[in-house]
Tab-separated table of C-alpha atoms in Angstrom:
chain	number	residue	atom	x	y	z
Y	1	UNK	CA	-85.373	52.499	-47.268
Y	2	UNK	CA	-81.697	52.633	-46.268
Y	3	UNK	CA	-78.063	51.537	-46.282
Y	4	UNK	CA	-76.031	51.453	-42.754
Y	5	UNK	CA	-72.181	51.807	-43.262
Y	6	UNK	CA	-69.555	51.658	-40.307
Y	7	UNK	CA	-65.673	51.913	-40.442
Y	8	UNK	CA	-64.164	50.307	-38.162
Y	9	UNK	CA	-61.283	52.217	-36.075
Y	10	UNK	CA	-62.713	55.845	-37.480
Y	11	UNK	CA	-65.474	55.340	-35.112
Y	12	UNK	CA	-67.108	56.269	-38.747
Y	13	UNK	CA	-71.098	55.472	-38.961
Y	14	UNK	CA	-73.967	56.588	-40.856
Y	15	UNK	CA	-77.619	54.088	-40.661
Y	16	UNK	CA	-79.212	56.406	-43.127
Y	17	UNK	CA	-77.696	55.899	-46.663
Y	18	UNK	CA	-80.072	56.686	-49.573
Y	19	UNK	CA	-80.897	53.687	-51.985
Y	20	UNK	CA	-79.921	56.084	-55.129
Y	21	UNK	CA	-79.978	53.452	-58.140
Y	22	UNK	CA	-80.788	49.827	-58.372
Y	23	UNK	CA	-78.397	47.326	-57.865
Y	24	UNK	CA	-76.403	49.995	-55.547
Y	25	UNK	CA	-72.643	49.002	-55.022
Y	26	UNK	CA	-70.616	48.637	-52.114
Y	27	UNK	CA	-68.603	51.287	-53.782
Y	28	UNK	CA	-71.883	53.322	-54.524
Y	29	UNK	CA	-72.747	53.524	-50.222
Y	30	UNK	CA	-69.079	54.634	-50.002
Y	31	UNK	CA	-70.046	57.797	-52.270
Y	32	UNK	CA	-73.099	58.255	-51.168
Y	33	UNK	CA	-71.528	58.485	-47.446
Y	34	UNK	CA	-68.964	60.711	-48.795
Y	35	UNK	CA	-71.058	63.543	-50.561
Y	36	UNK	CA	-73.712	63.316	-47.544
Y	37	UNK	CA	-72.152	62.543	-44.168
Y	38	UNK	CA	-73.896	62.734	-40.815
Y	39	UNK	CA	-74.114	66.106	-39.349
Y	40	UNK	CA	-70.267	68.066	-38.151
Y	41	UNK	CA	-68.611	64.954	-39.861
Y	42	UNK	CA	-66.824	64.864	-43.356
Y	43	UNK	CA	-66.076	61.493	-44.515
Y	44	UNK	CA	-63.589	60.223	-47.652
Y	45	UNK	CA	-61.764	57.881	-48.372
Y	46	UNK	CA	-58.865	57.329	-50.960
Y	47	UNK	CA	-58.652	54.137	-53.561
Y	48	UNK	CA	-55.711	52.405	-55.667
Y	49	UNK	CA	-56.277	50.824	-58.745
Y	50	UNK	CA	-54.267	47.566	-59.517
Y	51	UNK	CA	-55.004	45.949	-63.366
Y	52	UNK	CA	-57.355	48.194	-63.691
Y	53	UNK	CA	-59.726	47.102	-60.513
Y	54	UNK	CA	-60.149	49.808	-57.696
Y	55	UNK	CA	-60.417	49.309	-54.329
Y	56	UNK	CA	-59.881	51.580	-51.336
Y	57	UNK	CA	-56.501	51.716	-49.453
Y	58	UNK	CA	-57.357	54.381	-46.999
Y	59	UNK	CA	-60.557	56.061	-44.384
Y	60	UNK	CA	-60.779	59.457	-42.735
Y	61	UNK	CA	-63.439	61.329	-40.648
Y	62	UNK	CA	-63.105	64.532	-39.172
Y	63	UNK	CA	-65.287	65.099	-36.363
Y	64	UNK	CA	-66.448	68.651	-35.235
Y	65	UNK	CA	-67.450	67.078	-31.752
Y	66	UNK	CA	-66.727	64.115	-29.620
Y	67	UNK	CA	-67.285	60.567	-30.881
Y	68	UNK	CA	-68.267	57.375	-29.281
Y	69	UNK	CA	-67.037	53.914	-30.064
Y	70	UNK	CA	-70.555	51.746	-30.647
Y	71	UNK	CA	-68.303	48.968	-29.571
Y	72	UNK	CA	-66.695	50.219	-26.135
Y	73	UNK	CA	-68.929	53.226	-25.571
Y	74	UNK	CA	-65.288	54.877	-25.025
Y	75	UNK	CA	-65.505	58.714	-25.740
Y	76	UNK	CA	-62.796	60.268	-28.477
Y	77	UNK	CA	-62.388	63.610	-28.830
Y	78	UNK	CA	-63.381	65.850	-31.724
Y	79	UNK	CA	-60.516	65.767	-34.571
Y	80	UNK	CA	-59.689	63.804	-37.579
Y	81	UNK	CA	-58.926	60.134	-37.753
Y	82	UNK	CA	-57.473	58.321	-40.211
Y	83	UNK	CA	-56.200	54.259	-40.954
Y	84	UNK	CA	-54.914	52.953	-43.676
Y	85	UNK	CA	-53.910	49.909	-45.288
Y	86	UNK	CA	-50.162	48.607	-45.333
Y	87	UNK	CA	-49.223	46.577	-47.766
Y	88	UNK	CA	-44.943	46.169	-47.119
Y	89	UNK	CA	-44.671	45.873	-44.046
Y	90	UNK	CA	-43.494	42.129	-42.840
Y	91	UNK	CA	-44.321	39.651	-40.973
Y	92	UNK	CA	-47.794	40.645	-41.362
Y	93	UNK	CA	-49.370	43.549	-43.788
Y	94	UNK	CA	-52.816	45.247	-43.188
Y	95	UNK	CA	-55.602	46.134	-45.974
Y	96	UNK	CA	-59.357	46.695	-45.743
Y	97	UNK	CA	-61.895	43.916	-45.834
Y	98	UNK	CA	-65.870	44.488	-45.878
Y	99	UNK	CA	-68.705	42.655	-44.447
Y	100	UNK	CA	-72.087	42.552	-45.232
Y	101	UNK	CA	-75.013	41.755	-42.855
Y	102	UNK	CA	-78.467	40.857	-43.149
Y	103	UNK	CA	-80.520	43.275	-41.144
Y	104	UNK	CA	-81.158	42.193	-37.453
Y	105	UNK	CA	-83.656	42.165	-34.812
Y	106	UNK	CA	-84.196	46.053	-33.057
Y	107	UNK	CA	-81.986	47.468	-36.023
Y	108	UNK	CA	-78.833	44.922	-35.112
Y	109	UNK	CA	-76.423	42.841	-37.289
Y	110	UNK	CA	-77.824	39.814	-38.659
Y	111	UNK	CA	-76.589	37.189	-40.607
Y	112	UNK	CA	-73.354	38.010	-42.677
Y	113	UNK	CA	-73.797	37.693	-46.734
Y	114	UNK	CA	-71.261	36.039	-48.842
Y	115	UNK	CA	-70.018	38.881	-51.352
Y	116	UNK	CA	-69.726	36.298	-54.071
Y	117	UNK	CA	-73.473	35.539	-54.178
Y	118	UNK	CA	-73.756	39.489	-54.860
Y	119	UNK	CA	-71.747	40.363	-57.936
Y	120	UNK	CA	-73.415	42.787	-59.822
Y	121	UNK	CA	-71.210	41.730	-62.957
Y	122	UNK	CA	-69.179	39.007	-62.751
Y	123	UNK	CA	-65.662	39.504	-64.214
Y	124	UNK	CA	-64.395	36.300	-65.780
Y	125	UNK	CA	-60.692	37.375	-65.647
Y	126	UNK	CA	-60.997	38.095	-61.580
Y	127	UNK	CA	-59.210	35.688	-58.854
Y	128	UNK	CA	-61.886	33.885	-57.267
Y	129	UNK	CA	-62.639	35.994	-53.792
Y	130	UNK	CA	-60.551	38.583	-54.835
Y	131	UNK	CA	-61.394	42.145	-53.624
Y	132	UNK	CA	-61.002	43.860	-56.040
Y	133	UNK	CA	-63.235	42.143	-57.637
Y	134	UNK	CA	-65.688	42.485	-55.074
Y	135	UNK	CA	-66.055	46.428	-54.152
Y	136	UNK	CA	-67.509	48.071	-57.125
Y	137	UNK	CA	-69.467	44.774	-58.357
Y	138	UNK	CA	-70.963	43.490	-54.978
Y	139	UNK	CA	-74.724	44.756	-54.716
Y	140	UNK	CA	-75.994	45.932	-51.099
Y	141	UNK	CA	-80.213	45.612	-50.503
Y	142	UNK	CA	-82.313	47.526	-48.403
Y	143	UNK	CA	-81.751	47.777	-44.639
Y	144	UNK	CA	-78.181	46.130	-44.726
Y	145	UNK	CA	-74.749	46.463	-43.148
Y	146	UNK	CA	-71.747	47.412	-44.791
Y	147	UNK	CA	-68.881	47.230	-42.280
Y	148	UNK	CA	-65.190	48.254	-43.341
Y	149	UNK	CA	-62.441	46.696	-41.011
Y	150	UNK	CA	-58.763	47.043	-41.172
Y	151	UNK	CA	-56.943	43.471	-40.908
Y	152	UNK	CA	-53.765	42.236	-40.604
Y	153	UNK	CA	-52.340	39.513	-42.479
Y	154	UNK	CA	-49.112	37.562	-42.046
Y	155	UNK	CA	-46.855	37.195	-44.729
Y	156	UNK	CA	-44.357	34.976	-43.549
Y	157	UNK	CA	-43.675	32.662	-40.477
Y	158	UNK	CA	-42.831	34.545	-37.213
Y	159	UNK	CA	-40.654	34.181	-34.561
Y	160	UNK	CA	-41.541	34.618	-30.923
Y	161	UNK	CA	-39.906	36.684	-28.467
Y	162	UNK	CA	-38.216	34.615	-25.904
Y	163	UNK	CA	-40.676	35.330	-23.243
Y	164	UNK	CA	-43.380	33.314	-25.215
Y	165	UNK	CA	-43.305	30.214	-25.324
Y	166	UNK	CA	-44.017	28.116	-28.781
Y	167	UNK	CA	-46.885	26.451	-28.703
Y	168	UNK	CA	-46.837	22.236	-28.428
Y	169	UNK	CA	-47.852	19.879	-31.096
């Protein structure tokens, strides 16, 4: 009975998180990887709080030995990595998003879950999809995925260098 979690960009992953209470919270697999990461690891992470919803703004993992990407099987050397979210830059600002998967055939990804059919209380003063909404009230079951990725947004149009063209239409 267990909880994967990956961070995307980290190279941060641990299939072995303890089911602790019941429901258990995306936020709850965070702490859970934080106080017991995999072996020469550390993991945290660090969280703002906006009207009094939290949700987390940056990732680290310090590594005692070299990592591999489970995407691109690329080798990264032992050290400390760390992403975090952006949210002045312009045209385009970056924050976390999470994902969470069914469990799959051979230990894989399976089907993604919608978030909203998981809160564990449903805040009636919350923007619809919001996520702040979503990290400390979305429940995660047995044997899924919880997958943090760092996205980019745009904020405003863009214009393209004059090298590219502009698309048709």
């Amino acid at each position: 009975m267990a909880i994967k979690l990956r961070v995307v960009g980290i190279f941060f992953s641990k299939a072995d998180i303890e089911i602790t209470k019941s429901p258990m919270s995306v936020k709850d697999v965070l702490d859970q990887a934080v106080s017991s990461p995999p072996p020469n690891t550390a993991f945290s992470y660090g969280a703002i709080s906006k009207q009094g919803r939290e949700s987390p703004s940056v990732f680290s993992a310090k590594y005692k030995s070299r990592r591999e990407s489970q995407s691109s099987k690329r080798g990264y050397p032992a050290g400390e990595y760390v992403l975090a979210e952006d949210l002045i830059s312009r045209p385009a600002y970056s924050v976390w998003q999470f994902y969470l998967f069914e469990p799959g055939l051979d230990g894989g990804l399976g089907a993604p879950i919608n978030p909203a059919s998981r809160q564990i209380v449903v805040d009636p003063n919350a923007t619809p999809g919001s996520r702040f909404a979503e990290y400390g009230n979305t429940e995660v079951k047995d044997n899924e995925t919880v997958i943090w990725r760092l996205i980019n947004v745009l904020a405003e149009k863009t214009e393209l260098p004059p090298s590219i063209p502009a698309p048709t239409s």
